[in-house]
GROMACS .gro file of C-alpha atoms in nm:
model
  218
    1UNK     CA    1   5.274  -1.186 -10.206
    2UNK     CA    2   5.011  -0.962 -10.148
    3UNK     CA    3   4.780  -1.223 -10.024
    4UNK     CA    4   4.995  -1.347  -9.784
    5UNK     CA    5   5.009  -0.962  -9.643
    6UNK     CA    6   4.630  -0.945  -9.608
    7UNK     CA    7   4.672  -1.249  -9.443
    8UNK     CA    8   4.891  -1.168  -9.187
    9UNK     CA    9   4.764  -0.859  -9.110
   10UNK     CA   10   4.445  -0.984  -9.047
   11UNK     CA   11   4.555  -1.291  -8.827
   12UNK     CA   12   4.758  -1.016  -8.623
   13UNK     CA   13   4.461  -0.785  -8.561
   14UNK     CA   14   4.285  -1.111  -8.440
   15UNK     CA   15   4.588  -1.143  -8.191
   16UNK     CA   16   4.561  -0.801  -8.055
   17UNK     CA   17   4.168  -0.818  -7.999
   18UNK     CA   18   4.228  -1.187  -7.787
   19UNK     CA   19   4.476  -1.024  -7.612
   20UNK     CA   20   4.288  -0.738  -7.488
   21UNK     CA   21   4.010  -0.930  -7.455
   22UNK     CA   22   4.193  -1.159  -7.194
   23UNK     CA   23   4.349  -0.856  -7.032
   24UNK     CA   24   3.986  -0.700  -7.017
   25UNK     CA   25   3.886  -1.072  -6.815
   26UNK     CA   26   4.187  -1.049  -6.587
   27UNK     CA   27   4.103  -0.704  -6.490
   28UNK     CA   28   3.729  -0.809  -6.432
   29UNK     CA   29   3.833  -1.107  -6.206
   30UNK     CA   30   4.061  -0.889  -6.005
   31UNK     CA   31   3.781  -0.646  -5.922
   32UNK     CA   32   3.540  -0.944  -5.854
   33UNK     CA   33   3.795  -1.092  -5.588
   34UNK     CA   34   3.858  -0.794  -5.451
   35UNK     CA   35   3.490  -0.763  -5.389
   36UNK     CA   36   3.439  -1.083  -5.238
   37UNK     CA   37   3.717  -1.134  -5.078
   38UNK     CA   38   3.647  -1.310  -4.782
   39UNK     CA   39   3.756  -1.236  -4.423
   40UNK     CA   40   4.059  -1.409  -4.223
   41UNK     CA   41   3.982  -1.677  -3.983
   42UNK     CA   42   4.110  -1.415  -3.690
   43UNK     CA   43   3.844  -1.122  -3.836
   44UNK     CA   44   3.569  -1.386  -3.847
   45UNK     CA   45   3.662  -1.542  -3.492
   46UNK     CA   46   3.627  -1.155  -3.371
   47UNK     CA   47   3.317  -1.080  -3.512
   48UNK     CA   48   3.160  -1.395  -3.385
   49UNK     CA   49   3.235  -1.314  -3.030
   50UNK     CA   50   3.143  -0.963  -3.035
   51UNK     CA   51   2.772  -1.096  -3.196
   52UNK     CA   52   2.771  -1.363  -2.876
   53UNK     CA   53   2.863  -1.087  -2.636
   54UNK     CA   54   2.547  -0.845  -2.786
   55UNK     CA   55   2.300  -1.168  -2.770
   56UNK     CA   56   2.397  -1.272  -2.391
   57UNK     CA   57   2.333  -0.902  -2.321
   58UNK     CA   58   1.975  -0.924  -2.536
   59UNK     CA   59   1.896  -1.253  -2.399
   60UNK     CA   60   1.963  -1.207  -2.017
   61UNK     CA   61   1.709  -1.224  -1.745
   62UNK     CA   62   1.659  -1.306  -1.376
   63UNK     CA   63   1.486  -1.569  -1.214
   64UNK     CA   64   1.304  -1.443  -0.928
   65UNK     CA   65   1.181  -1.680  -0.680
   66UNK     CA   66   0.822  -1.770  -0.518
   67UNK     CA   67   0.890  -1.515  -0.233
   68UNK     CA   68   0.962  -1.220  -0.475
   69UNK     CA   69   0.613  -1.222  -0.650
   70UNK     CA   70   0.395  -1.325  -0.367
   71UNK     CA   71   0.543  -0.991  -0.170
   72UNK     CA   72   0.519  -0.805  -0.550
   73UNK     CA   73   0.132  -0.940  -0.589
   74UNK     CA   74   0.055  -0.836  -0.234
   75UNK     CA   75   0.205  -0.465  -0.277
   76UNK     CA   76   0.016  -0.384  -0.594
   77UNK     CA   77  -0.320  -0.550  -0.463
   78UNK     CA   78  -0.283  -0.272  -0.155
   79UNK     CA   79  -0.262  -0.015  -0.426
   80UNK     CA   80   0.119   0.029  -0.410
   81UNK     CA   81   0.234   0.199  -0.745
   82UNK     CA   82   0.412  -0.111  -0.957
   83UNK     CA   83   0.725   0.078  -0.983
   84UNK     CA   84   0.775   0.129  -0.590
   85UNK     CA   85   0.658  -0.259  -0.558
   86UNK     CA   86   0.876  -0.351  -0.814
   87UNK     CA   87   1.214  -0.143  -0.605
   88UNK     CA   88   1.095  -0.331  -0.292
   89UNK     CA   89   1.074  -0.695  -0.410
   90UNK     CA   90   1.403  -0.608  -0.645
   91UNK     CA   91   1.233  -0.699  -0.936
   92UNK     CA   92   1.322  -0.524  -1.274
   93UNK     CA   93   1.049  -0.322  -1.395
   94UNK     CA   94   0.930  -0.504  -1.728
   95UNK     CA   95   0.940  -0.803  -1.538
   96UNK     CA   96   0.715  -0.639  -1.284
   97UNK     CA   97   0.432  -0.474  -1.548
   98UNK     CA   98   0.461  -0.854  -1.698
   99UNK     CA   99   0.339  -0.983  -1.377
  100UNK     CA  100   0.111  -0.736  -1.283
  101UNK     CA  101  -0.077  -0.816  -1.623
  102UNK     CA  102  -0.049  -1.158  -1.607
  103UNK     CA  103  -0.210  -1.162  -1.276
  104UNK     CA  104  -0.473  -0.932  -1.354
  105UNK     CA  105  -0.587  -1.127  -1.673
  106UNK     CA  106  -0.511  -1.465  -1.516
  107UNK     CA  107  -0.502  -1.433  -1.101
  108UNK     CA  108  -0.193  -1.606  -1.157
  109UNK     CA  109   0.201  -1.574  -1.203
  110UNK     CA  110   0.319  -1.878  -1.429
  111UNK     CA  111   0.649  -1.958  -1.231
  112UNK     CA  112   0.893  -2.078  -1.444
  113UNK     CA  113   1.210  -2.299  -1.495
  114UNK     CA  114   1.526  -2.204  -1.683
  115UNK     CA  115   1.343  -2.387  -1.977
  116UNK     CA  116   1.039  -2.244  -1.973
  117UNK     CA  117   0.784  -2.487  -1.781
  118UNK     CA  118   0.495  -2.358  -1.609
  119UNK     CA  119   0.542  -2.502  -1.243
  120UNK     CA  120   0.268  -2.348  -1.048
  121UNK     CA  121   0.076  -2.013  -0.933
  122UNK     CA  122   0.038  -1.809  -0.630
  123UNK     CA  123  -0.317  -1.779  -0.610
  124UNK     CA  124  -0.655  -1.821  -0.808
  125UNK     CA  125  -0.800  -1.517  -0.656
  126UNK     CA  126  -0.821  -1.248  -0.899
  127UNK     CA  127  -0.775  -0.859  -0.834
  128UNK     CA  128  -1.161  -0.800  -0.871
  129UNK     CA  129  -1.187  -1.107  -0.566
  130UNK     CA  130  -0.907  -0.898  -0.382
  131UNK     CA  131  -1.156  -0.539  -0.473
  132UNK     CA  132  -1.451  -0.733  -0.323
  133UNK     CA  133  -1.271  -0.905   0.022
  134UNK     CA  134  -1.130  -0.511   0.078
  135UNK     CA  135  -1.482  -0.315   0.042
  136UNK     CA  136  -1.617  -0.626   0.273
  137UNK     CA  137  -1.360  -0.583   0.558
  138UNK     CA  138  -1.367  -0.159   0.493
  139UNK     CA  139  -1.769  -0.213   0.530
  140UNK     CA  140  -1.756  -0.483   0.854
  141UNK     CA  141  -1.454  -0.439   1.002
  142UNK     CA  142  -1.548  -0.709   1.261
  143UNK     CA  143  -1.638  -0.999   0.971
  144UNK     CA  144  -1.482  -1.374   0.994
  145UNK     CA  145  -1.288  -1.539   0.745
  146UNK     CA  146  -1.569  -1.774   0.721
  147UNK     CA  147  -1.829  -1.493   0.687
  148UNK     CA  148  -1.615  -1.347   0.408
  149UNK     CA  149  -1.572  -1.709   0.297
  150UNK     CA  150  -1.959  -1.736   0.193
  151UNK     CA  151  -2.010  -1.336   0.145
  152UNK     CA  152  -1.721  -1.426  -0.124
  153UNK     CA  153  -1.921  -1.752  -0.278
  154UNK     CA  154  -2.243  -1.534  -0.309
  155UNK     CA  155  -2.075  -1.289  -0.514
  156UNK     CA  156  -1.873  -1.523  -0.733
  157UNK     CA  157  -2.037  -1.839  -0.750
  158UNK     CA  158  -1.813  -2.007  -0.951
  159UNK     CA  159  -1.544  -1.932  -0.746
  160UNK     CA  160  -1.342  -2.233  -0.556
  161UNK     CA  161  -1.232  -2.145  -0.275
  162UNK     CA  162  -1.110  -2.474  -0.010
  163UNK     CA  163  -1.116  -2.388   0.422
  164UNK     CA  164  -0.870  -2.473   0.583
  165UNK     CA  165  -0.877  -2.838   0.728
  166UNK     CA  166  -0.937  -2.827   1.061
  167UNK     CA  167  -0.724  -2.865   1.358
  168UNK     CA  168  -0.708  -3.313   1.379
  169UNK     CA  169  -0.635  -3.280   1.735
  170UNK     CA  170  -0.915  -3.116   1.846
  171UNK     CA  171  -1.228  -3.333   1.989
  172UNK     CA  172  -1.527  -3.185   2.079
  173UNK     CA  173  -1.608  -3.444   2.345
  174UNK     CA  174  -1.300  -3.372   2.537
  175UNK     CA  175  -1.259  -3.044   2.466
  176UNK     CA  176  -1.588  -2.891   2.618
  177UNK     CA  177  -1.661  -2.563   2.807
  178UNK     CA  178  -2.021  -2.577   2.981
  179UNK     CA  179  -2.137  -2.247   3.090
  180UNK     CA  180  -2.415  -2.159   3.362
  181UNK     CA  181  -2.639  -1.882   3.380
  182UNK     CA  182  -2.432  -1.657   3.175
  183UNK     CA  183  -2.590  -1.312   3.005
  184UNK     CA  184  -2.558  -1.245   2.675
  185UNK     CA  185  -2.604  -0.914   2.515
  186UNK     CA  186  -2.788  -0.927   2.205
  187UNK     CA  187  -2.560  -0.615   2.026
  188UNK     CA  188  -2.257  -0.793   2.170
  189UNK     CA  189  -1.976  -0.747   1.917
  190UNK     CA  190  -1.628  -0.926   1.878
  191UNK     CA  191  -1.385  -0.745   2.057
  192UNK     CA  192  -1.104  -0.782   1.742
  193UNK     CA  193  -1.118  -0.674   1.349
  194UNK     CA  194  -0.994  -0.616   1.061
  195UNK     CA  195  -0.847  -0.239   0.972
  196UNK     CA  196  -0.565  -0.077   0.717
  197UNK     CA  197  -0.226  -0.023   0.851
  198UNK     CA  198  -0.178   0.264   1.141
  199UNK     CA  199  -0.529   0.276   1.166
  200UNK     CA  200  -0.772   0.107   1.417
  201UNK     CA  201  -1.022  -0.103   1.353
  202UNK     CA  202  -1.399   0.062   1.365
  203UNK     CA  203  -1.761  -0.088   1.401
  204UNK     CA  204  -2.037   0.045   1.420
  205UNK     CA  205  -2.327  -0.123   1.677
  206UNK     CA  206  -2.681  -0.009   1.824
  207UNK     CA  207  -2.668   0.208   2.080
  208UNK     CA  208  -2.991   0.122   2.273
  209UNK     CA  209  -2.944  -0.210   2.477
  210UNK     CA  210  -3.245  -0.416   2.522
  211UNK     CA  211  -3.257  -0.654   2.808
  212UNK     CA  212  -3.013  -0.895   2.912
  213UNK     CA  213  -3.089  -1.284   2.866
  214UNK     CA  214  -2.973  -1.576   3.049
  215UNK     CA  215  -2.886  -1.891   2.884
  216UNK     CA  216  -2.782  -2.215   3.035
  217UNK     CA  217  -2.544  -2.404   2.794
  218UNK     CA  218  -2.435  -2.781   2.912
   0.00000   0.00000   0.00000
């Protein structure tokens, strides 16, 4: 009789320790799903949206067209400041410093599509070209475009730079003017240049005139 005692008593303290040991589980999953409980399909729906709304905002930009940056290039190259250049043309003002270096690094603007191409570029003359052509014209305000043309080639020989085709129409056989006995002054200048805006257009020539030849041209 007293085995049986032991026996029970020892099978019911076996109980009691299973019992809080499955209590002890229960209470541990509750805490874990309450940790990791998972949103509703209506929270996760609103969250998405508000993340697309934040990356349309990140990921906008403006597409400025061919007009915009060659009136942008030609502002900075007459030593506008890029943020007045950039409040001209309407272009936003990272956009505009992007340009600017591109175009100092490259002597081009890579004009792109909505998917990214590169379509084209607005010129291959650089800013140091655009430096050199403004000295020239400050220098000899009376210089051609072809004079600058070959002054430009001298400096930068591996520069290509194409003239303009000529006019197809034109024939020198028809198209003649024959002059007779006309004088020519020898410090004869052109009678048109080049000068900065508001200001005229100086030159400076010899003041002594030597004498006046004739020359018959047929």
């Amino acid at each position: 009789m007293d085995l049986d005692e032991e026996v029970n008593e020892e099978l019911g303290a076996l109980d009691s320790e299973e019992n809080n040991y499955i209590e002890d589980n229960s209470e541990n999953e509750n805490e874990s799903n309450h940790k990791i409980a998972k949103p509703t399909v209506e929270e996760f729906a609103k969250k998405l949206a508000s993340n697309n709304k934040e990356n349309e905002k990140t990921l906008k930009y403006r597409k400025y067209n061919q007009e915009q940056i060659e009136e942008f290039i030609c502002l900075i190259t007459e030593m506008v400041p890029v943020k007045d250049a950039a409040l001209r043309t309407g272009i936003v003002l990272s956009s505009a410093y992007r340009f600017r270096k591109q175009w100092t690094e490259e002597g081009k603007i890579r004009e792109t599509k909505q998917r990214g191409r590169v379509v084209g570029t607005v010129s291959d003359l650089k800013e140091e070209h655009t430096v050199f052509l403004t000295k020239v014209v400050d220098d000899f305000a009376t210089i051609t475009i072809t004079q600058m043309w070959e002054m430009l080639h001298q400096e930068f020989p591996g520069l290509s730079v194409m003239q303009w085709m000529p006019d197809s129409e034109f024939d020198f056989e028809k198209n003649c003017i024959f002059l007779d006995e006309a004088g020519f002054n020898l410090h004869m200048t052109r009678t048109r240049g080049w000068s900065k805006k508001g200001k005229p257009a100086k030159s400076v020539v010899p003041a002594s005139r030597e004498l006046e030849r004739e020359l018959n041209i047929i």
